[in-house]
Structure formats: C-alpha cells, structure tokens
Amino acid sequence: MCDSGRKSLTQDRDKYEKRIAVLERKVAREKKARNIAEHQLEKYSLEIYETNQSLKESLASAKKKQAELEYLANASNDVASEASLNELMLNTVALTGQFSAADCGFYLVTKEGRLQSNDSYKLWQKNKGWKNDPVLVKSASELLPLNKSISFDSWIVSPIDDVEIGIREGYKWITYTNFPMMNDRVAWIVFLSADDHLDVESLYVLETVRGHLLNGIRRRISDVRILKRTVQLQDTVSSLDVAKRQLVQSEKMASLGQLAAGVAHEINNPIAFVYSNTQVLKDYLEDFINLDKTIRKVLHDNKSLDEPLYESLCERMELSFLQDDSLSLVQTNLEGLHRVKEIVDNLKSFSHAGDGVFSNISIFDCVESALKIAWNSLKYEHQVDNQLSKDIPSILGNMGQLQQVFVNLFMNAAQAMEGGGTLTISQTLSAKTLTIQVSDDGCGMDEDTVNKLFTPFFTTKPVGIGTGLGLSISFAILEAHSAEIQVNSKIGQGTSFNLIFPLL
C-alpha cells in the first residue's frame, strides 16, 4: 500500500475513533441522565405513596373523629331530651354499641345485688337491633360484680371465656359500667365483643358519654324527686286549704252561736205578731162564714134578698171593718214573713261554706247584709251611722267571706261599747283603692293589745265568750282578697279599722 493510502486510512480511523469517543460520551451522559431521572421518579413515587398513605390515615382519622362527634352529639341530645330514664338507657346502649363496634349490649337494674325485672331483658345486637333474650342477659350478668355496692368511676373491660357464660357466639370481651339510681338501685350498661382486639382510644370517648349520661340520670332522678315533692306539697296545700275552710266555717258557726239568742228574738217578734194576726183572721173568717150562712138562710126562707136587708146584715156583722182590717192584717203578716225570710236568707248566706270563688261584689250590699246579721247586738244600746254610698265601685271578692269579716268587726265594736255608743261606717275612694272605715267610740285598746290583735287565739274577752280566732281569720280573708287592714285605737277614745281594697 502506498504511503498516501496508509495516510488516508489512518485519518479515517482517527476520525472514527473520535466519533466513537463522542458517541460514548453522549451515551454516558444519557445513561447518567436516565439514572438521575429514574432516581428522581423513584423518589417522587415514594413521596406520592407516602402522601397517599398519609391522606388515607388522615381520612380514616377524620372519619373516626366524625363518628366520635356524631356519637357525642347524639348522646348529648338524648341526655338533654325529655326522654324517660328507661328510654335514655336504651338509646345509650344502642348508640354506644354501634360506636364501639360491640356485637351486643344491654342494660339491667339491680338492688342489693339482685337482678330486677328489666323491660323483658331486651338485648341490642349489631346490625339487628333489639330483641328479647333473657338467657343471654342473665348469663352475662353472672360475670358482673353485682354484689358490690360501689359505683364505678369508669368503664371496666375484662376478657371472658365462652364456657363461663354458656354461649356459643365466641364473645371474648365484656365492657361494663354502672350508675347509682333511686331507692338504692344500680343501673348497669354491658357490652359483649367477639373481636380479638378492642379499640382502646374509643374508651376515652365512652368516658365522656358516661359523664353526660350520669348527669342525665341525676337530672331525671332529681326531676322525679321534685315531682314527688311537688305532689306532696300540693297535697299539703290542699289539706291546709281544707283545714282553713273548716276553720273559717267553724268561726262562722261560733259567731252564729253568739248571735243565736238575738237572731231567735229577731225571728220571734214577727212570728209572734203573724201568729196573733192569724188568730184574728181566723175569727174574721168565722164571721164571714156566719154572714154567708145567714144570707143563705134568708134566701131559703124568703126566696129573695133585698138590698136593705143585705145592708142591715152587713152592718150588723161590721163587714166593712172586717174587710179593711183583714187586708191590713194580711199585709202586716206578709211584711213580718218577709222580715223572717230576710233574716233566714242573711243567716244562710253567712253560714254557707261557699266555694271560695271570687266575683264582682258590692261592698254596700255586703255591709248591709252583715248589719242585719249583727243587728240584735247593736239595736238596743247603739247607734249605727252607715255612710256608705250605694254606688261605690264593685270589688273582686267573695261575699260570704267578707260578710264574716264585717260581722266580726260589728260584734267586736258592740262589745267594746258596753254602755252604748255609735258605730260609724264610712268610705274613702281613690284612683286605685276603696277604703272602708269601721269606727266605734268604745273603750279602745293599748298598743300592746293592737300588736297582738291578729294573733290566733288571742282575745281580751272572758273565757267562754270568744275563740280568739275572729280577727286572725278576718286578717287571712282580707289577705286572700289582696286587701290591707289598719288599726288605730286609743284607750277610752275608741277604735277604727281601715279595710283597703284594690279596685278592679
């Protein structure tokens, strides 16, 4: 080969070697770049995987927190509701069992370690709801420390053996707690689980609900106690009301006893002259009968009766006088009987126990009626100056009860004016009140007596004369009418009672 050929071949080889070197460097760079890319991809993939795992864990945690919040919210709503204690316990078992993924649960009540009948031994089962299963409830209850009188402060978790409770479901855990109730009873909430492991973190949430449930039980127990106490108080108030009405009625009868002699005299007077007038009317009737017989005889004998003969017969019988006097006697009798009826009606109104119902009444009519009842104690030695106006405003009250108040005041005034005096009844009207003043010019009272005046059984009268209840009962009656009573008295100058009634 010539030198030029060898030289050309050497040049081509150098050229190719350079090109190969360039390609090798290029391949090395690309390989390095690919390695870097693969490493970066692996790193990104790992980051994505870790991120996905973190998101899954966060999602699971969020769902768990959501379930916890829903459980707490539902449990709190049940506790705050008006559900009965039994309904609250049943709802709590279902909610807690669902949240804690228990297989079944129930609640029971014991007293002194003995199982009480508990709603037919209802058992809650996961995904099945409630059913009656007294066998399982009684069997599971044998694992509970029912004979211990202490109340737990938290949930108790214990492993169990199927053989111990004679069941085939394969339960491995029992979770329970208890709460004190009324009448030394204890409520137990129990759950059974077949899982190999329990979620310990859920127990912290259960503790929160346990505290809410305990508060709910306490509130319902308090409500029951308050209700029982309220019923007892209502019975006591009713008994006191009956006793009060009986006492008021008894005092009325005592007042009537003191008035009995005078009332009998008041009735006897008109009855006496009605009786006398009736005797005279009987004689007059006999004269009319005799006149009729005489006229019939004359007609029979003479077959006629002329006017002069009739006039002579009437004149002989004093017919004109008999007619006029008979009419007068009948009118007098009617007035006397009306007086008796008025006295009886007033006594009936006063003595009637009544129903205690308030209505619009006239104080004028009430005072007038009371004066008629007490009139016999006043009419002989005392003057009555009744200044009340017929058109004074009505008040809301009970006529019979206020009659009793005024009768007591009038009788006391009469006894305070032993030698005679004047009873004055007057009125003062303002925009909102009506004041009735009952005053006497009798012996009066000192300050110590006035201060004790409305004290039950306090009296200044001799033994056997007064009960000491008249004014205390009057005070209670006025208090029930939202009325105020004021007393002004001085020894030797008399006494004034001011009764201040609110206007309608």
Coordinates of C-alpha atoms in Angstrom, one line a residue:
M1 CA 0.0 0.0 0.0
C2 CA 1.3 3.4 -0.9
D3 CA 2.0 6.0 1.7
S4 CA -1.0 8.1 0.6
G5 CA -3.3 5.2 1.1
R6 CA -2.0 4.4 4.6
K7 CA -2.2 8.0 5.5
S8 CA -5.8 8.2 4.4
L9 CA -6.7 5.0 6.3
T10 CA -5.1 6.4 9.5
Q11 CA -7.0 9.6 9.1
D12 CA -10.3 7.8 8.7
R13 CA -9.5 5.6 11.7
D14 CA -8.7 8.7 13.9
K15 CA -11.9 10.2 12.6
Y16 CA -14.0 7.2 13.5
E17 CA -12.3 6.9 16.9
K18 CA -13.1 10.5 17.7
R19 CA -16.6 9.9 16.6
I20 CA -16.9 6.8 18.7
A21 CA -15.5 8.7 21.7
V22 CA -18.0 11.4 21.1
L23 CA -20.8 8.8 20.9
E24 CA -19.6 7.0 24.0
R25 CA -19.5 10.3 25.9
K26 CA -23.0 11.0 24.7
V27 CA -24.2 7.6 25.7
A28 CA -22.6 8.0 29.2
R29 CA -24.4 11.4 29.6
E30 CA -27.7 9.9 28.5
K31 CA -27.2 6.9 30.9
K32 CA -26.4 9.3 33.7
A33 CA -29.4 11.4 32.9
R34 CA -31.6 8.3 32.8
N35 CA -30.2 7.2 36.1
I36 CA -30.9 10.6 37.6
A37 CA -34.4 10.6 36.1
E38 CA -35.1 7.1 37.4
H39 CA -33.9 8.0 40.8
Q40 CA -36.0 11.2 40.8
L41 CA -39.0 9.2 39.6
E42 CA -38.5 6.7 42.4
K43 CA -38.2 9.5 44.9
Y44 CA -41.4 11.1 43.5
S45 CA -43.2 7.8 43.6
L46 CA -42.2 7.2 47.2
E47 CA -43.4 10.7 48.1
I48 CA -46.7 10.1 46.3
Y49 CA -47.1 6.8 48.1
E50 CA -46.3 8.3 51.4
T51 CA -48.6 11.2 50.7
N52 CA -51.4 8.7 49.8
Q53 CA -50.8 6.7 52.9
S54 CA -50.9 10.0 54.9
L55 CA -54.1 11.0 53.2
K56 CA -55.6 7.6 53.9
E57 CA -54.6 7.8 57.5
S58 CA -56.0 11.4 57.7
L59 CA -59.2 10.4 56.0
A60 CA -59.6 7.4 58.4
S61 CA -58.8 9.7 61.4
A62 CA -61.3 12.3 60.1
K63 CA -64.0 9.6 59.7
K64 CA -63.2 8.4 63.2
K65 CA -63.4 11.9 64.6
Q66 CA -66.7 12.5 62.6
A67 CA -68.1 9.2 64.1
E68 CA -67.0 10.4 67.6
L69 CA -68.6 13.8 67.1
E70 CA -71.8 12.2 65.8
Y71 CA -71.8 9.8 68.7
L72 CA -71.2 12.6 71.3
A73 CA -73.8 14.8 69.6
N74 CA -76.5 12.1 69.6
A75 CA -75.7 11.0 73.1
S76 CA -75.8 14.7 74.3
N77 CA -79.2 15.2 72.5
D78 CA -80.6 12.1 74.2
V79 CA -79.4 13.3 77.6
A80 CA -80.8 16.8 77.1
S81 CA -84.1 15.4 75.8
E82 CA -87.3 14.8 77.7
A83 CA -87.0 11.0 77.2
S84 CA -87.7 8.9 80.2
L85 CA -84.9 7.2 82.1
N86 CA -85.7 3.8 80.5
E87 CA -85.7 5.3 77.0
L88 CA -82.4 7.2 77.8
M89 CA -80.7 3.9 78.8
L90 CA -82.0 2.0 75.8
N91 CA -80.8 4.8 73.4
T92 CA -77.4 4.9 75.1
V93 CA -76.9 1.2 74.7
A94 CA -77.8 1.3 71.0
L95 CA -75.6 4.4 70.3
T96 CA -72.6 3.2 72.3
G97 CA -72.8 -0.3 71.0
Q98 CA -72.8 1.0 67.4
F99 CA -69.9 3.4 68.0
S100 CA -67.7 0.9 69.8
A101 CA -68.4 -1.9 67.3
A102 CA -69.7 -4.2 70.0
D103 CA -71.6 -7.3 69.0
C104 CA -74.4 -6.9 71.5
G105 CA -75.3 -4.9 74.6
F106 CA -78.0 -4.4 77.2
Y107 CA -78.7 -2.6 80.5
L108 CA -80.1 -4.0 83.7
V109 CA -81.1 -2.8 87.2
T110 CA -80.1 -4.4 90.5
K111 CA -80.9 -3.8 94.1
E112 CA -78.8 -5.1 96.9
G113 CA -77.0 -7.3 94.3
R114 CA -80.2 -8.9 93.0
L115 CA -81.4 -8.6 89.4
Q116 CA -84.6 -6.6 88.9
S117 CA -87.1 -7.1 86.2
N118 CA -85.8 -5.0 83.3
D119 CA -88.1 -4.4 80.3
S120 CA -88.3 -8.1 79.4
Y121 CA -84.5 -8.3 79.2
K122 CA -84.0 -6.5 75.9
L123 CA -80.7 -7.2 74.1
W124 CA -79.3 -5.0 71.4
Q125 CA -77.4 -6.7 68.5
K126 CA -75.2 -5.2 65.9
N127 CA -77.0 -4.7 62.6
K128 CA -80.1 -6.4 64.0
G129 CA -81.5 -4.0 66.6
W130 CA -83.4 -5.1 69.7
K131 CA -84.8 -8.4 70.7
N132 CA -85.7 -10.2 74.0
D133 CA -83.0 -12.6 75.2
P134 CA -83.3 -13.2 78.9
V135 CA -81.0 -16.2 78.7
L136 CA -78.0 -14.3 77.4
V137 CA -78.7 -11.2 79.6
K138 CA -78.9 -13.4 82.7
S139 CA -75.9 -15.4 81.7
A140 CA -73.8 -12.4 81.0
S141 CA -74.9 -10.7 84.2
E142 CA -73.2 -13.5 86.2
L143 CA -69.8 -12.0 85.1
L144 CA -70.7 -8.7 86.7
P145 CA -69.8 -7.9 90.3
L146 CA -73.4 -7.2 91.2
N147 CA -73.0 -7.9 94.9
K148 CA -70.6 -4.9 95.2
S149 CA -72.4 -1.8 96.4
I150 CA -69.8 0.6 95.0
S151 CA -70.3 2.7 91.8
F152 CA -67.6 2.6 89.2
D153 CA -65.9 5.8 88.0
S154 CA -65.2 4.5 84.5
W155 CA -65.7 1.6 82.1
I156 CA -64.4 -1.8 83.0
V157 CA -63.0 -4.1 80.3
S158 CA -62.4 -7.8 81.1
P159 CA -61.7 -10.9 78.9
I160 CA -64.3 -13.7 79.1
D161 CA -64.4 -17.3 78.3
D162 CA -67.4 -18.7 76.3
V163 CA -67.7 -21.6 78.7
E164 CA -68.2 -19.3 81.7
I165 CA -71.4 -17.9 80.4
G166 CA -72.6 -20.9 78.4
I167 CA -72.9 -19.2 75.0
R168 CA -71.6 -20.2 71.5
E169 CA -71.1 -16.8 69.9
G170 CA -67.5 -16.7 70.8
Y171 CA -67.5 -13.4 72.8
K172 CA -64.1 -12.5 74.1
W173 CA -64.6 -9.2 75.9
I174 CA -67.1 -7.8 78.3
T175 CA -67.2 -4.0 78.8
Y176 CA -69.5 -2.5 81.5
T177 CA -70.1 0.3 84.0
N178 CA -72.8 1.2 86.5
F179 CA -74.7 4.2 87.8
P180 CA -76.5 4.9 91.1
M181 CA -80.3 5.3 90.9
M182 CA -83.1 6.0 93.3
N183 CA -84.1 3.7 96.2
D184 CA -80.7 2.0 96.5
R185 CA -80.9 0.7 92.9
V186 CA -78.0 0.4 90.5
A187 CA -78.2 0.6 86.7
W188 CA -75.6 -1.4 84.7
I189 CA -74.7 -1.0 81.0
V190 CA -73.0 -4.0 79.5
F191 CA -71.4 -4.8 76.0
L192 CA -70.1 -8.1 74.6
S193 CA -67.5 -8.2 71.8
A194 CA -66.1 -11.1 69.7
D195 CA -63.1 -9.1 68.3
D196 CA -59.6 -10.2 69.2
H197 CA -58.6 -6.6 70.0
L198 CA -60.5 -3.6 71.3
D199 CA -60.1 0.0 70.3
V200 CA -58.7 1.4 73.5
E201 CA -58.9 5.0 72.2
S202 CA -62.7 4.7 71.9
L203 CA -62.9 4.2 75.7
Y204 CA -61.9 7.8 76.2
V205 CA -64.9 8.9 74.2
L206 CA -67.1 6.5 76.1
E207 CA -65.9 8.1 79.3
T208 CA -67.1 11.5 78.1
V209 CA -70.5 10.0 77.3
R210 CA -70.6 8.2 80.6
G211 CA -70.2 11.6 82.3
H212 CA -73.1 13.1 80.3
L213 CA -75.2 10.0 81.0
L214 CA -74.6 10.2 84.7
N215 CA -75.7 13.9 84.6
G216 CA -78.8 12.9 82.7
I217 CA -79.6 10.2 85.2
R218 CA -79.1 12.6 88.1
R219 CA -81.3 15.2 86.4
R220 CA -84.1 12.7 85.8
I221 CA -83.8 11.4 89.4
S222 CA -84.0 15.0 90.6
D223 CA -87.0 15.6 88.4
V224 CA -88.7 12.5 89.8
R225 CA -87.9 13.6 93.4
I226 CA -89.0 17.2 92.6
L227 CA -92.2 15.8 91.1
K228 CA -92.9 13.6 94.2
R229 CA -92.1 16.6 96.4
T230 CA -94.4 18.8 94.4
V231 CA -97.2 16.3 94.7
Q232 CA -96.6 16.1 98.4
L233 CA -96.6 19.9 98.7
Q234 CA -99.8 20.1 96.6
D235 CA -101.4 17.5 98.9
T236 CA -100.2 19.5 101.9
V237 CA -101.5 22.8 100.4
S238 CA -104.8 21.1 99.7
S239 CA -105.0 19.8 103.2
L240 CA -104.2 23.2 104.6
D241 CA -106.8 24.8 102.3
V242 CA -109.4 22.3 103.6
A243 CA -108.3 23.0 107.2
K244 CA -108.5 26.7 106.5
R245 CA -112.0 26.5 105.1
Q246 CA -113.1 24.3 108.0
L247 CA -111.6 26.8 110.5
V248 CA -113.3 29.7 108.7
Q249 CA -116.6 27.8 108.8
S250 CA -116.1 26.8 112.4
E251 CA -115.6 30.5 113.3
K252 CA -118.7 31.4 111.4
M253 CA -120.6 28.8 113.4
A254 CA -119.1 30.2 116.6
S255 CA -120.2 33.7 115.6
L256 CA -123.7 32.3 114.9
G257 CA -123.7 30.7 118.3
Q258 CA -123.1 34.1 119.9
L259 CA -125.8 35.6 117.7
A260 CA -128.3 32.8 118.2
A261 CA -130.3 34.3 121.1
G262 CA -130.6 37.6 119.3
V263 CA -131.5 36.0 116.0
A264 CA -134.1 33.9 117.7
H265 CA -135.5 37.1 119.2
E266 CA -135.4 38.9 115.8
I267 CA -137.4 36.0 114.2
N268 CA -139.7 35.6 117.2
N269 CA -141.0 39.1 117.0
P270 CA -142.5 38.9 113.5
I271 CA -143.6 35.3 114.1
A272 CA -145.5 36.4 117.2
F273 CA -147.5 39.2 115.5
V274 CA -148.1 37.0 112.5
Y275 CA -149.5 34.3 114.8
S276 CA -151.6 36.9 116.6
N277 CA -152.9 38.4 113.3
T278 CA -153.7 34.9 112.1
Q279 CA -155.8 34.2 115.2
V280 CA -157.8 37.4 114.4
L281 CA -158.1 36.5 110.8
K282 CA -159.5 33.1 111.9
D283 CA -162.2 35.0 113.9
Y284 CA -162.9 37.2 110.9
L285 CA -163.2 34.2 108.7
E286 CA -165.7 32.7 111.1
D287 CA -167.7 36.0 110.9
F288 CA -167.6 35.8 107.1
I289 CA -168.8 32.2 107.3
N290 CA -171.7 33.2 109.7
L291 CA -172.7 36.0 107.3
D292 CA -172.7 33.6 104.4
K293 CA -174.9 31.2 106.5
T294 CA -177.3 34.0 107.4
I295 CA -177.7 35.1 103.8
R296 CA -178.3 31.6 102.6
K297 CA -181.0 31.1 105.4
V298 CA -182.7 34.3 104.4
L299 CA -182.7 33.3 100.7
H300 CA -184.1 29.9 101.7
D301 CA -186.8 31.3 103.9
N302 CA -187.8 34.4 101.7
K303 CA -186.7 33.1 98.3
S304 CA -185.2 36.6 97.9
L305 CA -182.8 39.1 99.4
D306 CA -183.5 42.8 99.0
E307 CA -180.7 45.4 99.3
P308 CA -181.9 47.0 102.7
L309 CA -181.9 43.5 104.3
Y310 CA -178.5 42.8 102.9
E311 CA -177.2 46.1 104.1
S312 CA -178.6 45.5 107.6
L313 CA -177.0 42.1 107.8
C314 CA -173.6 43.5 106.7
E315 CA -173.9 46.4 109.1
R316 CA -174.7 44.0 111.9
M317 CA -171.6 41.9 111.1
E318 CA -169.4 45.0 110.6
L319 CA -168.5 43.7 107.1
S320 CA -166.7 46.9 106.0
F321 CA -164.4 46.8 109.1
L322 CA -163.8 43.1 108.6
Q323 CA -162.7 43.7 105.0
D324 CA -160.4 46.6 105.7
D325 CA -158.9 45.1 108.8
S326 CA -158.4 41.7 107.1
L327 CA -156.4 43.4 104.3
S328 CA -154.3 45.2 106.8
L329 CA -153.7 42.0 108.8
V330 CA -152.6 40.1 105.6
Q331 CA -150.3 43.0 104.6
T332 CA -148.8 43.0 108.1
N333 CA -148.3 39.3 108.0
L334 CA -146.6 39.5 104.6
E335 CA -144.2 42.1 105.9
G336 CA -143.5 40.0 109.0
L337 CA -142.8 36.9 107.0
H338 CA -140.7 38.9 104.6
R339 CA -138.6 40.1 107.6
V340 CA -138.2 36.4 108.7
K341 CA -137.2 35.4 105.2
E342 CA -134.7 38.2 105.0
I343 CA -133.2 37.1 108.4
V344 CA -133.0 33.5 107.3
D345 CA -131.5 34.4 103.9
N346 CA -128.8 36.5 105.6
L347 CA -128.0 33.7 108.0
K348 CA -127.9 31.2 105.2
S349 CA -125.6 33.4 103.2
F350 CA -123.4 33.9 106.2
S351 CA -123.3 30.3 107.4
H352 CA -122.9 28.8 103.9
A353 CA -119.4 27.3 103.5
G354 CA -119.2 28.5 99.9
D355 CA -116.8 27.5 97.2
G356 CA -114.3 30.3 97.7
V357 CA -114.9 31.7 94.1
F358 CA -114.3 35.4 93.7
S359 CA -116.7 37.6 91.6
N360 CA -117.6 41.3 91.3
I361 CA -119.5 42.2 94.5
S362 CA -121.0 45.3 96.1
I363 CA -119.4 46.3 99.4
F364 CA -122.6 48.2 100.2
D365 CA -124.7 45.1 99.9
C366 CA -122.1 43.1 101.9
V367 CA -122.1 45.6 104.7
E368 CA -125.9 45.9 104.7
S369 CA -126.3 42.1 105.0
A370 CA -123.7 41.9 107.8
L371 CA -125.5 44.7 109.7
K372 CA -128.8 42.7 109.5
I373 CA -127.0 39.6 110.9
A374 CA -125.4 41.5 113.8
W375 CA -128.4 43.9 114.3
N376 CA -129.6 42.3 117.5
S377 CA -126.2 43.1 119.1
L378 CA -126.5 46.7 118.1
K379 CA -130.1 47.9 118.1
Y380 CA -130.9 48.3 121.8
E381 CA -128.0 50.4 123.1
H382 CA -126.1 51.5 120.0
Q383 CA -126.5 53.9 117.1
V384 CA -125.4 52.8 113.6
D385 CA -124.3 55.6 111.2
N386 CA -123.9 53.9 107.9
Q387 CA -122.5 56.5 105.5
L388 CA -121.7 54.1 102.6
S389 CA -123.0 55.1 99.2
K390 CA -125.0 52.6 97.1
D391 CA -123.0 53.5 94.0
I392 CA -119.5 52.8 95.4
P393 CA -117.4 50.7 92.9
S394 CA -117.5 46.9 93.0
I395 CA -114.6 44.9 94.1
L396 CA -113.4 41.3 93.3
G397 CA -114.2 39.1 96.2
N398 CA -116.3 36.5 98.0
M399 CA -119.5 37.8 99.5
G400 CA -119.8 35.2 102.3
Q401 CA -116.1 35.6 103.4
L402 CA -116.3 39.4 103.6
Q403 CA -119.7 39.2 105.4
Q404 CA -117.8 37.3 108.1
V405 CA -115.2 40.0 108.3
F406 CA -117.7 42.8 108.8
V407 CA -119.8 40.7 111.2
N408 CA -116.7 40.2 113.4
L409 CA -115.9 43.9 113.3
F410 CA -119.5 44.9 114.2
M411 CA -119.8 42.4 117.1
N412 CA -116.4 43.5 118.5
A413 CA -117.5 47.1 118.2
A414 CA -120.7 46.4 120.1
Q415 CA -118.8 44.6 122.9
A416 CA -116.3 47.4 123.0
M417 CA -119.2 49.9 123.6
E418 CA -120.7 48.1 126.6
G419 CA -122.7 51.1 127.8
G420 CA -123.8 52.2 124.4
G421 CA -122.2 54.2 121.6
T422 CA -122.1 54.9 117.9
L423 CA -120.8 52.6 115.2
T424 CA -119.8 54.6 112.1
I425 CA -119.2 53.0 108.7
S426 CA -117.6 55.3 106.1
Q427 CA -115.8 55.2 102.8
T428 CA -112.8 56.8 101.1
L429 CA -112.3 56.4 97.4
S430 CA -109.0 56.9 95.4
A431 CA -108.0 56.1 91.9
K432 CA -106.8 52.5 92.8
T433 CA -108.3 51.7 96.2
L434 CA -111.5 51.7 98.2
T435 CA -111.2 52.1 101.9
I436 CA -114.0 51.1 104.3
Q437 CA -113.6 52.5 107.8
V438 CA -115.4 50.8 110.7
S439 CA -115.2 53.0 113.8
D440 CA -116.6 52.8 117.3
D441 CA -116.4 55.2 120.3
G442 CA -115.9 52.4 122.8
C443 CA -113.2 51.5 125.4
G444 CA -110.3 51.4 122.9
M445 CA -107.1 49.3 123.2
D446 CA -103.5 49.9 124.2
E447 CA -100.6 49.5 121.8
D448 CA -99.6 46.0 123.1
T449 CA -103.2 44.7 122.5
V450 CA -103.3 46.2 119.0
N451 CA -100.0 44.5 118.1
K452 CA -101.4 41.1 119.2
L453 CA -104.8 41.7 117.7
F454 CA -104.5 39.3 114.7
T455 CA -102.6 36.6 116.6
P456 CA -104.6 33.3 116.5
F457 CA -106.3 32.5 119.8
F458 CA -105.5 35.9 121.3
T459 CA -108.6 37.5 122.9
T460 CA -109.4 40.1 125.5
K461 CA -112.8 38.6 126.2
P462 CA -113.6 36.4 129.2
V463 CA -113.1 32.6 129.0
G464 CA -116.0 31.1 127.1
I465 CA -117.0 34.3 125.3
G466 CA -114.6 34.4 122.4
T467 CA -112.5 32.0 120.5
G468 CA -109.6 34.4 119.7
L469 CA -109.9 33.4 116.0
G470 CA -112.3 36.0 114.7
L471 CA -109.8 38.7 113.8
S472 CA -107.0 36.3 112.8
I473 CA -109.4 34.7 110.3
S474 CA -110.6 38.1 109.1
F475 CA -106.9 39.0 108.5
A476 CA -106.4 35.8 106.4
I477 CA -109.6 36.5 104.4
L478 CA -108.6 40.1 103.7
E479 CA -105.1 38.9 102.7
A480 CA -106.6 36.5 100.2
H481 CA -108.5 39.5 98.8
S482 CA -105.3 41.4 98.4
A483 CA -106.7 43.9 100.9
E484 CA -104.9 45.7 103.7
I485 CA -106.2 46.3 107.2
Q486 CA -105.0 49.1 109.5
V487 CA -106.0 49.6 113.2
N488 CA -106.0 52.9 115.1
S489 CA -107.0 52.8 118.7
K490 CA -106.6 54.7 122.0
I491 CA -107.8 53.8 125.5
G492 CA -111.1 55.5 126.2
Q493 CA -111.4 57.0 122.7
G494 CA -112.5 54.1 120.6
T495 CA -111.1 52.1 117.7
S496 CA -111.0 52.4 113.9
F497 CA -110.4 49.6 111.4
N498 CA -109.5 50.7 107.9
L499 CA -110.0 48.0 105.2
I500 CA -108.3 49.0 102.0
F501 CA -109.5 47.1 98.9
P502 CA -107.9 47.2 95.4
L503 CA -110.3 48.4 92.8
L504 CA -110.9 46.4 89.6

